[in-house]
XYZ file of C-alpha atoms in Angstrom:
747
model
C 0.000 0.000 0.000
C 1.515 3.369 -1.063
C 2.301 6.135 1.386
C -0.447 8.274 -0.150
C -3.056 5.558 0.383
C -1.739 4.982 3.909
C -2.112 8.691 4.726
C -5.645 8.591 3.357
C -6.436 5.534 5.500
C -5.023 7.284 8.580
C -7.245 10.289 7.910
C -10.274 8.009 7.597
C -9.390 6.195 10.840
C -9.126 9.512 12.676
C -12.646 10.384 11.531
C -14.037 7.308 13.356
C -13.997 9.361 16.564
C -15.538 12.452 14.979
C -18.546 13.975 16.788
C -19.943 14.816 13.345
C -22.353 11.994 12.447
C -21.908 12.548 8.711
C -18.126 12.277 8.956
C -18.452 9.201 11.144
C -20.843 7.520 8.708
C -18.528 8.383 5.794
C -15.500 6.918 7.585
C -17.275 3.700 8.546
C -18.552 3.271 4.981
C -15.056 3.702 3.478
C -13.573 1.212 5.963
C -16.265 -1.356 5.143
C -15.525 -0.955 1.420
C -11.799 -1.405 2.027
C -12.400 -4.575 4.058
C -14.750 -6.095 1.492
C -12.404 -5.196 -1.392
C -9.203 -6.885 -0.222
C -9.313 -7.904 3.426
C -5.773 -9.348 3.760
C -4.242 -6.169 2.316
C -6.521 -4.013 4.484
C -5.511 -5.841 7.681
C -1.836 -5.573 6.749
C -2.254 -1.820 6.303
C -3.969 -1.552 9.675
C -1.132 -3.451 11.356
C 1.413 -1.107 9.707
C -0.444 1.915 11.084
C -0.668 0.313 14.539
C 3.060 -0.420 14.744
C 4.235 2.992 13.500
C 4.876 5.167 16.559
C 4.911 8.357 14.452
C 1.199 7.993 13.730
C -1.310 9.761 15.952
C -2.606 7.826 18.988
C -6.143 8.139 17.606
C -5.161 6.531 14.290
C -3.253 3.739 16.036
C -6.126 2.971 18.410
C -8.652 2.998 15.560
C -6.398 0.727 13.476
C -6.112 -1.708 16.376
C -9.875 -1.747 16.924
C -10.567 -2.310 13.225
C -8.028 -5.134 13.171
C -9.518 -6.728 16.294
C -13.063 -6.517 14.926
C -12.013 -8.502 11.844
C -10.397 -11.195 13.998
C -13.184 -11.931 16.470
C -16.883 -11.441 17.185
C -19.209 -11.842 20.165
C -21.253 -14.145 17.948
C -19.612 -17.585 18.231
C -20.600 -18.601 14.701
C -19.240 -15.385 13.176
C -16.055 -15.694 15.226
C -15.558 -19.221 13.873
C -15.983 -17.896 10.325
C -13.367 -15.202 10.988
C -10.925 -17.837 12.232
C -11.404 -19.966 9.112
C -10.968 -16.852 6.967
C -7.690 -16.031 8.746
C -6.293 -19.477 7.921
C -6.949 -18.801 4.224
C -4.747 -15.689 4.160
C -1.322 -16.127 2.496
C 1.418 -17.124 4.937
C 3.340 -13.941 4.200
C 0.290 -11.822 5.090
C -0.330 -13.597 8.368
C 3.337 -13.453 9.357
C 3.611 -9.731 8.614
C 0.460 -8.926 10.625
C 1.734 -11.023 13.547
C 5.138 -9.360 13.390
C 3.599 -5.881 13.404
C 1.119 -6.398 16.236
C 3.752 -8.079 18.404
C 6.209 -5.280 17.659
C 3.529 -2.735 18.596
C 3.344 -4.108 22.139
C 4.695 -1.549 24.579
C 4.879 1.273 22.035
C 1.423 2.716 22.754
C 0.872 5.576 25.163
C -2.754 4.691 25.846
C -4.399 2.113 28.092
C -5.563 -0.568 27.617
C -3.277 -1.722 24.831
C -4.997 -2.321 21.475
C -1.948 -4.257 20.308
C -2.330 -6.641 23.268
C -5.901 -7.396 22.224
C -4.855 -8.013 18.614
C -2.029 -10.316 19.717
C -4.445 -12.255 21.929
C -7.096 -12.764 19.260
C -4.554 -13.978 16.709
C -3.061 -16.251 19.394
C -6.477 -17.764 20.110
C -6.680 -18.674 16.407
C -3.115 -19.915 15.898
C -1.953 -21.537 19.146
C -4.514 -24.404 19.049
C -3.059 -25.531 15.690
C 0.566 -25.199 16.871
C 1.335 -21.972 15.020
C 3.124 -18.924 16.440
C 5.098 -21.191 18.734
C 7.488 -18.450 19.896
C 4.707 -16.133 21.088
C 4.403 -17.239 24.719
C 8.155 -17.159 25.320
C 8.345 -13.720 23.679
C 5.610 -12.374 25.961
C 7.261 -13.906 29.020
C 10.602 -12.335 28.065
C 8.979 -8.915 27.703
C 7.729 -9.241 31.293
C 10.826 -10.617 33.042
C 13.585 -8.847 31.076
C 15.139 -6.207 33.336
C 15.563 -3.952 30.301
C 11.832 -3.983 29.467
C 10.006 -0.702 29.858
C 6.893 -0.309 31.991
C 4.669 -0.228 28.874
C 6.321 -3.370 27.470
C 5.760 -5.281 30.711
C 2.199 -4.048 31.098
C 1.078 -4.711 27.517
C 2.697 -8.170 27.492
C 0.820 -9.063 30.690
C -2.403 -7.692 29.213
C -1.889 -9.931 26.179
C -1.271 -12.938 28.440
C -4.450 -12.152 30.369
C -6.543 -11.853 27.211
C -5.118 -15.101 25.830
C -5.838 -17.019 29.044
C -9.357 -15.608 29.130
C -10.315 -16.814 25.634
C -8.073 -19.769 24.722
C -9.408 -23.328 24.637
C -8.725 -25.309 27.796
C -5.628 -27.492 27.453
C -3.890 -25.504 24.706
C -1.527 -23.788 27.158
C -0.993 -26.811 29.395
C 2.695 -27.258 28.506
C 3.393 -23.516 28.844
C 1.435 -22.823 32.015
C 4.577 -22.681 34.168
C 6.171 -20.055 31.904
C 3.018 -17.956 31.972
C 2.679 -18.260 35.733
C 6.313 -17.217 36.191
C 5.730 -14.047 34.178
C 2.466 -13.249 35.959
C 3.880 -13.716 39.459
C 6.930 -11.667 38.448
C 4.608 -8.817 37.488
C 2.622 -9.054 40.732
C 5.647 -8.752 43.057
C 5.778 -5.942 45.596
C 9.184 -5.114 44.072
C 7.466 -4.195 40.793
C 7.584 -0.371 40.754
C 4.606 0.151 38.435
C 1.068 -0.243 39.734
C -0.143 -0.504 36.139
C 2.045 -3.575 35.650
C 0.923 -5.108 38.953
C -2.733 -4.577 38.012
C -2.267 -6.174 34.582
C -0.461 -9.123 36.190
C -3.139 -9.623 38.852
C -5.885 -9.561 36.221
C -3.897 -12.031 34.127
C -3.606 -14.402 37.097
C -7.379 -14.351 37.599
C -7.840 -15.216 33.922
C -5.247 -18.005 34.054
C -6.422 -19.821 37.198
C -8.170 -22.613 35.276
C -4.783 -23.540 33.762
C -2.913 -23.668 37.081
C -4.514 -26.764 38.612
C -1.205 -28.657 38.586
C 0.498 -25.748 40.370
C -2.175 -25.596 43.069
C -1.757 -29.315 43.681
C 1.898 -28.714 44.665
C 2.290 -27.336 48.204
C 5.333 -25.142 47.551
C 3.983 -23.637 44.341
C 0.548 -23.068 45.865
C 2.092 -21.431 48.935
C 4.044 -19.027 46.744
C 1.005 -18.118 44.627
C -1.142 -17.540 47.708
C 1.580 -15.425 49.343
C 1.775 -13.157 46.293
C -2.008 -12.838 45.904
C -2.581 -12.181 49.606
C 0.213 -9.605 49.513
C -1.469 -7.853 46.583
C -4.686 -7.485 48.603
C -2.758 -5.194 50.963
C -1.603 -2.860 48.198
C -2.494 0.814 48.857
C -3.688 1.086 45.248
C -7.438 0.358 45.350
C -7.579 -1.088 41.821
C -4.868 -3.645 42.580
C -6.543 -4.498 45.874
C -9.888 -5.110 44.115
C -8.234 -7.218 41.404
C -6.399 -9.298 44.026
C -9.623 -9.814 45.982
C -11.359 -10.932 42.768
C -8.509 -13.379 42.302
C -9.029 -14.763 45.826
C -12.755 -15.176 45.180
C -12.029 -17.238 42.074
C -9.294 -19.256 43.806
C -11.737 -20.122 46.587
C -14.260 -21.367 44.033
C -11.792 -23.387 41.950
C -9.498 -24.697 44.686
C -11.639 -24.833 47.836
C -10.107 -28.174 48.854
C -6.626 -26.605 49.161
C -7.525 -23.507 51.191
C -7.444 -24.828 54.772
C -3.792 -23.855 55.499
C -4.499 -20.233 54.530
C -7.953 -19.640 56.012
C -7.242 -18.689 59.630
C -3.967 -16.823 59.121
C -4.679 -15.036 55.838
C -8.014 -15.409 54.047
C -10.247 -14.815 57.063
C -8.592 -11.572 58.275
C -8.034 -10.293 54.724
C -11.666 -10.727 53.695
C -13.044 -9.289 56.938
C -10.820 -6.231 56.538
C -12.055 -5.935 52.955
C -15.669 -5.986 54.138
C -14.849 -3.096 56.493
C -13.306 -1.053 53.689
C -14.710 2.378 52.900
C -14.327 1.543 49.200
C -17.431 -0.230 47.925
C -15.516 -2.138 45.244
C -13.215 -3.685 47.869
C -16.054 -4.360 50.313
C -18.039 -6.073 47.568
C -15.228 -8.542 46.941
C -14.965 -9.361 50.644
C -18.687 -10.080 50.705
C -18.476 -11.989 47.424
C -15.739 -14.198 48.885
C -17.977 -15.396 51.712
C -21.005 -15.696 49.434
C -18.953 -18.042 47.266
C -17.806 -19.993 50.319
C -21.455 -20.481 51.318
C -22.445 -21.546 47.798
C -19.538 -23.971 47.595
C -20.330 -25.548 50.976
C -24.030 -25.859 50.140
C -23.079 -27.655 46.903
C -20.713 -29.923 48.830
C -23.507 -30.789 51.268
C -25.842 -31.636 48.379
C -23.188 -33.793 46.696
C -22.052 -35.387 49.982
C -18.612 -33.834 49.490
C -16.046 -32.952 52.155
C -16.816 -29.511 53.582
C -14.495 -27.589 55.883
C -17.476 -25.578 57.232
C -15.654 -22.263 56.939
C -18.934 -20.311 56.762
C -20.237 -21.967 59.922
C -17.146 -20.913 61.843
C -17.167 -17.369 60.459
C -20.870 -16.632 61.009
C -20.535 -14.852 64.346
C -17.967 -12.486 62.832
C -19.670 -11.969 59.481
C -23.225 -11.279 60.672
C -22.494 -8.059 62.625
C -20.299 -6.777 59.800
C -22.994 -7.393 57.196
C -25.639 -5.691 59.316
C -23.333 -2.701 59.773
C -22.720 -2.574 56.019
C -26.421 -2.758 55.261
C -27.303 0.063 57.650
C -24.364 2.357 56.936
C -25.411 5.698 55.399
C -22.590 7.669 53.817
C -22.739 11.436 54.210
C -22.731 11.910 50.444
C -25.479 9.352 49.875
C -28.962 10.439 49.033
C -31.608 8.951 51.281
C -32.789 6.467 48.668
C -29.398 5.548 47.205
C -28.107 2.019 47.581
C -24.521 1.124 46.894
C -23.701 -2.109 45.050
C -22.064 -3.338 48.258
C -25.442 -3.240 49.984
C -26.872 -5.449 47.249
C -24.033 -7.894 47.806
C -24.806 -7.858 51.529
C -28.313 -9.050 50.722
C -27.019 -11.944 48.638
C -24.510 -12.798 51.368
C -27.315 -13.146 53.917
C -28.855 -15.833 51.694
C -25.718 -17.966 51.833
C -25.085 -17.334 55.516
C -28.635 -18.180 56.562
C -28.411 -21.437 54.609
C -25.095 -22.262 56.274
C -26.372 -21.393 59.762
C -29.544 -23.424 59.332
C -27.711 -26.460 57.939
C -25.262 -26.341 60.843
C -28.111 -26.311 63.381
C -30.313 -28.957 61.732
C -31.279 -31.875 63.951
C -30.740 -35.472 62.924
C -34.500 -35.831 62.473
C -34.592 -32.891 60.070
C -36.818 -30.828 62.372
C -36.644 -27.045 62.718
C -33.749 -26.264 65.102
C -34.445 -24.498 68.383
C -31.795 -21.842 67.704
C -28.821 -21.135 65.438
C -25.769 -18.913 65.203
C -27.658 -16.026 63.553
C -30.343 -15.893 66.265
C -28.705 -12.986 68.169
C -28.718 -10.919 64.972
C -31.940 -12.212 63.411
C -34.279 -9.407 64.466
C -31.915 -6.607 63.494
C -31.189 -8.272 60.123
C -34.904 -8.661 59.372
C -35.601 -5.087 60.517
C -32.975 -3.590 58.229
C -33.915 -5.807 55.297
C -37.514 -4.646 55.702
C -36.338 -1.033 55.764
C -34.272 -1.652 52.658
C -37.179 -3.206 50.772
C -39.641 -0.441 51.643
C -39.114 1.563 48.501
C -40.987 2.287 45.299
C -38.510 3.333 42.652
C -37.225 2.051 39.351
C -34.121 0.934 37.506
C -31.185 -0.303 39.543
C -32.987 0.521 42.784
C -35.715 -1.928 41.803
C -33.097 -4.649 41.305
C -31.631 -3.912 44.719
C -35.077 -4.011 46.277
C -35.536 -7.466 44.746
C -32.211 -8.581 46.230
C -33.352 -7.432 49.665
C -36.660 -9.286 49.352
C -34.824 -12.445 48.245
C -32.611 -12.175 51.323
C -35.644 -11.561 53.542
C -37.421 -14.647 52.178
C -34.348 -16.790 52.706
C -33.819 -15.554 56.249
C -37.455 -16.375 57.064
C -37.256 -19.798 55.414
C -34.123 -20.641 57.398
C -35.344 -19.314 60.745
C -35.191 -21.440 63.941
C -37.885 -21.689 66.603
C -36.482 -18.949 68.832
C -37.028 -16.408 66.025
C -40.721 -17.229 65.581
C -41.951 -13.997 67.162
C -40.013 -11.993 64.570
C -41.558 -14.120 61.803
C -45.036 -13.369 63.174
C -44.339 -9.632 63.218
C -42.897 -9.808 59.704
C -46.155 -11.352 58.482
C -48.044 -8.291 59.728
C -45.578 -5.918 58.044
C -45.831 -7.736 54.704
C -49.612 -7.723 54.911
C -49.667 -3.980 55.624
C -47.428 -3.370 52.625
C -49.626 -5.529 50.430
C -52.663 -3.460 51.380
C -50.751 -0.254 50.723
C -49.672 -1.414 47.260
C -53.222 -2.518 46.401
C -54.406 1.006 47.245
C -51.652 2.471 45.047
C -52.650 0.141 42.217
C -55.975 1.929 41.843
C -54.227 5.204 40.961
C -51.603 3.933 38.497
C -51.967 5.031 34.878
C -48.582 4.883 33.117
C -46.867 1.687 31.958
C -43.627 2.175 33.925
C -45.390 2.576 37.263
C -47.678 -0.349 36.432
C -44.635 -2.551 35.848
C -43.119 -1.460 39.178
C -46.363 -2.101 41.049
C -46.712 -5.565 39.493
C -43.142 -6.463 40.461
C -43.711 -5.259 43.999
C -46.973 -7.201 44.337
C -45.215 -10.345 43.105
C -42.388 -9.889 45.615
C -44.860 -9.322 48.445
C -46.870 -12.423 47.504
C -43.682 -14.504 47.404
C -42.591 -13.105 50.782
C -46.049 -13.779 52.198
C -45.643 -17.424 51.165
C -42.300 -17.586 52.994
C -43.697 -16.268 56.270
C -46.850 -18.410 56.045
C -44.750 -21.562 55.691
C -43.019 -20.736 58.987
C -46.173 -19.925 60.960
C -47.676 -22.476 63.336
C -51.127 -23.978 62.816
C -52.459 -22.013 65.773
C -51.279 -18.738 64.186
C -53.417 -19.218 61.086
C -56.925 -18.312 62.337
C -55.626 -15.051 63.815
C -54.393 -13.719 60.502
C -56.178 -15.655 57.738
C -59.127 -13.226 57.483
C -56.808 -10.291 56.899
C -54.747 -12.252 54.362
C -57.760 -13.397 52.349
C -59.252 -9.889 52.400
C -56.012 -8.525 50.934
C -55.632 -11.271 48.343
C -59.258 -10.979 47.224
C -58.735 -7.234 46.818
C -55.630 -7.962 44.744
C -57.565 -10.369 42.514
C -60.211 -7.720 42.003
C -57.752 -4.918 41.195
C -55.713 -7.088 38.800
C -58.685 -8.614 36.962
C -58.272 -8.236 33.219
C -54.676 -6.989 33.532
C -51.651 -8.998 32.467
C -48.422 -9.150 34.424
C -48.369 -12.359 36.428
C -49.813 -10.850 39.614
C -52.761 -13.258 39.687
C -50.453 -16.269 39.443
C -48.446 -15.044 42.441
C -51.624 -14.365 44.414
C -52.939 -17.865 43.650
C -49.668 -19.339 44.914
C -50.078 -17.332 48.125
C -53.603 -18.734 48.566
C -52.190 -22.241 48.078
C -49.722 -21.679 50.925
C -52.506 -20.376 53.165
C -54.533 -23.525 52.403
C -51.576 -25.663 53.538
C -51.697 -23.825 56.850
C -55.484 -23.709 57.322
C -56.542 -27.091 55.960
C -60.297 -27.641 56.251
C -60.725 -24.209 57.876
C -60.315 -22.661 54.419
C -63.910 -23.732 53.673
C -65.287 -20.487 55.083
C -63.569 -18.519 52.318
C -64.905 -20.612 49.426
C -68.135 -18.628 48.848
C -66.046 -15.503 48.235
C -63.119 -17.255 46.554
C -64.999 -19.569 44.179
C -65.511 -16.926 41.486
C -61.820 -15.991 41.631
C -60.869 -19.647 41.181
C -63.195 -20.089 38.198
C -61.863 -16.873 36.673
C -58.333 -18.256 36.963
C -59.365 -21.587 35.438
C -60.878 -19.731 32.472
C -57.808 -17.544 31.901
C -56.607 -19.254 28.719
C -54.546 -16.287 27.523
C -52.225 -16.414 30.543
C -51.733 -20.146 30.792
C -49.436 -19.827 33.820
C -52.361 -18.318 35.729
C -54.649 -21.098 34.514
C -52.071 -23.721 35.515
C -51.730 -22.182 38.993
C -55.529 -22.195 39.356
C -55.685 -25.878 38.362
C -52.998 -26.772 40.905
C -54.845 -24.750 43.513
C -58.044 -26.667 42.703
C -56.284 -29.886 43.666
C -54.990 -28.280 46.873
C -58.482 -27.101 47.817
C -59.982 -30.542 47.186
C -57.354 -32.232 49.346
C -57.843 -29.691 52.148
C -61.652 -29.439 52.197
C -62.573 -33.079 51.461
C -66.389 -33.343 51.163
C -66.844 -29.635 51.862
C -65.773 -28.971 48.269
C -68.752 -30.939 46.860
C -71.103 -27.913 46.435
C -68.563 -26.323 44.099
C -67.598 -29.422 42.124
C -70.164 -29.168 39.316
C -68.893 -25.784 38.156
C -65.254 -26.743 38.674
C -65.642 -30.014 36.735
C -67.485 -28.287 33.906
C -64.704 -25.707 33.594
C -61.918 -28.298 33.740
C -63.585 -30.477 31.105
C -64.013 -27.458 28.828
C -60.325 -26.628 29.282
C -59.299 -30.105 28.128
C -60.903 -29.578 24.730
C -59.976 -25.888 24.435
C -57.537 -25.666 21.473
C -56.122 -22.274 22.509
C -55.049 -23.439 25.972
C -51.348 -24.261 26.315
C -50.857 -28.023 26.442
C -48.740 -27.862 29.610
C -51.918 -27.148 31.610
C -53.673 -30.369 30.567
C -51.619 -32.872 32.613
C -52.317 -30.655 35.637
C -56.055 -30.889 34.932
C -55.868 -34.679 34.783
C -54.069 -34.691 38.154
C -56.790 -32.469 39.612
C -59.406 -35.121 38.738
C -57.499 -37.609 40.884
C -57.309 -35.124 43.764
C -61.039 -34.481 43.576
C -61.929 -38.178 43.398
C -59.735 -38.969 46.391
C -61.286 -36.113 48.368
C -65.018 -36.561 47.718
C -65.246 -40.360 47.399
C -68.664 -41.620 46.291
C -69.752 -38.085 45.334
C -67.355 -38.429 42.411
C -69.517 -41.160 40.837
C -71.587 -38.587 38.939
C -68.424 -37.540 37.062
C -66.850 -40.997 36.837
C -67.873 -42.094 33.345
C -66.864 -38.900 31.578
C -63.561 -38.768 33.479
C -62.775 -42.414 32.685
C -63.472 -41.814 28.993
C -61.157 -38.827 29.077
C -58.439 -40.851 30.868
C -58.782 -43.604 28.291
C -58.279 -41.136 25.456
C -55.312 -39.519 27.210
C -53.659 -42.858 27.985
C -54.004 -43.937 24.349
C -52.181 -40.855 23.097
C -49.002 -42.025 21.401
C -45.739 -40.247 20.793
C -45.233 -39.080 17.241
C -43.238 -36.473 15.382
C -45.752 -33.754 16.171
C -46.008 -34.313 19.935
C -43.285 -33.558 22.473
C -42.161 -36.614 24.426
C -42.027 -34.580 27.626
C -45.682 -33.655 27.289
C -46.669 -37.312 26.737
C -44.622 -38.381 29.757
C -46.235 -35.741 31.965
C -49.684 -36.704 30.703
C -49.117 -40.410 31.434
C -47.827 -39.581 34.911
C -50.996 -37.580 35.523
C -53.231 -40.371 34.186
C -51.608 -42.840 36.590
C -52.171 -40.398 39.440
C -55.795 -39.831 38.451
C -56.537 -43.571 38.309
C -54.912 -43.950 41.735
C -56.985 -41.118 43.193
C -60.198 -42.629 41.827
C -59.395 -46.142 43.087
C -58.458 -44.877 46.548
C -61.420 -42.502 46.721
C -64.133 -45.002 45.787
C -64.834 -47.244 48.750
C -66.592 -50.617 49.118
C -68.981 -51.406 46.265
C -68.471 -48.010 44.605
C -65.144 -49.192 43.250
C -66.922 -51.871 41.191
C -67.867 -49.139 38.732
C -64.232 -49.331 37.641
C -64.360 -53.033 36.730
C -65.218 -52.584 33.031
C -62.106 -50.426 32.681
C -59.605 -52.761 34.365
C -58.370 -54.402 31.174
C -57.608 -51.001 29.665
C -55.855 -49.763 32.833
C -53.625 -52.853 33.064
C -52.919 -52.571 29.330
C -51.869 -48.954 29.853
C -49.483 -49.993 32.646
C -48.004 -52.697 30.401
C -47.372 -50.173 27.617
C -45.490 -48.001 30.091
C -43.540 -51.029 31.347
C -42.445 -51.858 27.795
C -40.935 -48.415 27.186
C -37.416 -49.697 27.720
C -35.114 -46.946 28.951
C -37.836 -44.278 28.897
C -39.628 -44.938 32.189
C -38.602 -42.482 34.877
C -38.314 -43.639 38.474
C -41.248 -41.422 39.452
C -43.495 -42.926 36.758
C -42.354 -46.395 37.795
C -43.371 -45.585 41.379
C -46.779 -44.279 40.252
C -47.465 -47.357 38.118
C -46.397 -49.737 40.894
C -48.573 -47.894 43.397
C -51.570 -48.170 41.070
C -50.991 -51.932 40.670
C -50.946 -52.337 44.442
C -54.146 -50.290 44.860
C -55.903 -52.333 42.160
C -54.923 -55.555 43.934
C -56.258 -54.225 47.243
C -59.555 -53.130 45.692
C -60.332 -56.034 43.323
C -58.552 -58.989 44.886
C -58.202 -62.394 43.169
C -60.365 -61.565 40.137
C -57.631 -59.182 38.990
C -54.904 -61.842 39.021
C -55.412 -63.140 35.441
C -54.712 -59.630 34.133
C -51.557 -59.276 36.227
C -50.196 -62.779 35.643
C -47.869 -61.498 32.964
C -44.078 -61.509 32.542
C -44.173 -57.824 31.544
C -45.629 -56.868 34.932
C -43.282 -59.219 36.801
C -40.151 -57.830 35.126
C -41.370 -54.262 35.529
C -41.809 -54.635 39.294
C -38.483 -56.460 39.581
C -36.820 -53.492 37.922
C -38.657 -51.154 40.286
C -37.250 -53.016 43.286
C -33.765 -52.086 42.031
C -34.605 -48.413 41.552
C -32.445 -45.763 43.208
C -35.616 -43.888 44.146
C -36.742 -45.161 47.535
C -40.427 -44.577 46.771
C -40.217 -46.617 43.545
C -38.387 -49.408 45.343
C -40.902 -49.484 48.216
C -44.039 -49.377 46.020
C -42.696 -51.992 43.592
C -41.987 -54.351 46.496
C -45.443 -53.709 47.950
C -47.179 -54.237 44.579
C -45.297 -57.508 43.976
C -46.358 -58.741 47.418
C -49.984 -57.743 46.752
C -49.943 -59.783 43.525
C -48.607 -62.777 45.471
C -51.417 -62.387 48.016
C -54.212 -62.359 45.421
C -52.551 -65.293 43.647
C -52.608 -67.274 46.914
C -56.246 -66.378 47.536
C -57.114 -67.257 43.930
C -55.438 -70.678 44.261
C -57.300 -71.421 47.507
C -60.621 -70.469 45.923
C -60.015 -73.024 43.192
């Protein structure tokens, strides 16, 4: 490319930062034409501009950005296409571009280095296919060479960090020691440049996945941890934050190696960080312990070896977190939350889980007390204060974080905190009433969205507190709760936004608490329930209403009978409604079983039409047009419905099922023959139904069950990992043996 053309290209590149939109559009258009005309030549020209220190910083930066944008993309597919395109360039072109971008490292006067990004993106393309073999050693030399300038060391470390961040796992395995040497060299306290130390610390964070072998060696791990912990004490806040981020990631990746460092280093370092006046540092201290909690919860789930660091630190962390949550900086506006306060909320979630798990009894009962009990009331009080806001944007997200923390604290509360839970219920109810009043005066879309979100959060929080209340608490507060929820249903009628679904879920939780006492609310609630069942446009609402129907039947037993005609009519209509989302239909089938089990002989009036529907549903076969998951859910529901009917019909009433026995057993056999496709839960349901049929029909059922398919199916169930499937399969097999014995005696 001639010097004249190069000067023209430089002028165009400088226009890419022009505030004039016309100039900017012109420049971008010319650059696109140049790239589409001869891309290899264009990229070579860009690399020449980038490496030439006599060019303006603006032109060099723009050249680097253009070069980078033709090497990679956020879209994985496009990025793959760019990589394949790069391989098709002539060798001489690729080598010249690589030479220029590597030579440009350390020659820029701006941060971050564009050359470092270009080097990294070419490295990500070439290193996996064993090209550019001298690159890593060259970068390492630029860092450790005593003659290297500050900019050379910094840009080389930036390039290393970018490479480690984006390279395929395993590509750098043989060079990980070289990279680690350079990174640790850059992080040393002896390094005079904070810019270099920051680049090195960031590079270490990006390279941690590749250092597993180093962390497995005591001496190497000790040295790495010494350097990282030392960096957390740096007076430069940016380096301190980067080092703390590194510790957070180390804790997540290498938890099993951290015991030697916890008491003497990690614990005091992270607590000091949490006390920091700099939010960015405090956030990392909080994030460290949030990650510890998450890791130890996962270990408990997976039966892994936990060191219980969070349990031991709770009594130190709780007061600090409360202090952080309540701290009001002089420059803060009254309604301003810092990001650190949001992190405090998330930390309370992990800590409450850890405290509750540590206090759990062997029987799995609610513990009498736990390590957060002394701080429980003040935590709840300040979380409630933090959630009591009606504003938008980021503040809304922070409000949600506080509500999530509040719900988790309530869920994980011991017995000695019950009084606080009771008081919290009253507060949530008062807020719900206040929001319902506000709802009547909302006109614009933004405020409507905020109100809907707040109502959903309050309903979810109401569920949390209701689940922790005692049975004797329920009658004292249920009237007020139902009055509020009925008002919410009325105010949200005909409006979308998911509020009705959340309110229905809250009613479901109240039913769990009240049981048969919920009957007194049915005259007022019935119309709301039917409205939800008929809400085909918002199928999640309809699905919640169907699930709630089953809950009500199970709770009220025969007291639901006066409402059954209208409920059954609506459910049957829903089954044949083509516009209703198919995911609701298995729930409807399950509701039939719940109703049959609850009302017994009163279900006979619906029996024939329900059995015909179950027959049709059980005959539905998988084909290319029907999702397997839907069929599986439907079959599970059919099994449950048959079970509910069999168990609900007593004495001679069950004989109405006799004409359908052959079909039911045939349905079970079809499920049994689905080799490899029968889930443990469906196996348990089918086995339970077999056992119930044996109990109800006795010896006359034996000829239908005397089949190798059934025998092998139950034998497989006995070997299931699911305890319920194993237990029910064993019981069903024994029931078959019993009716066989009785049948033989009768003969």
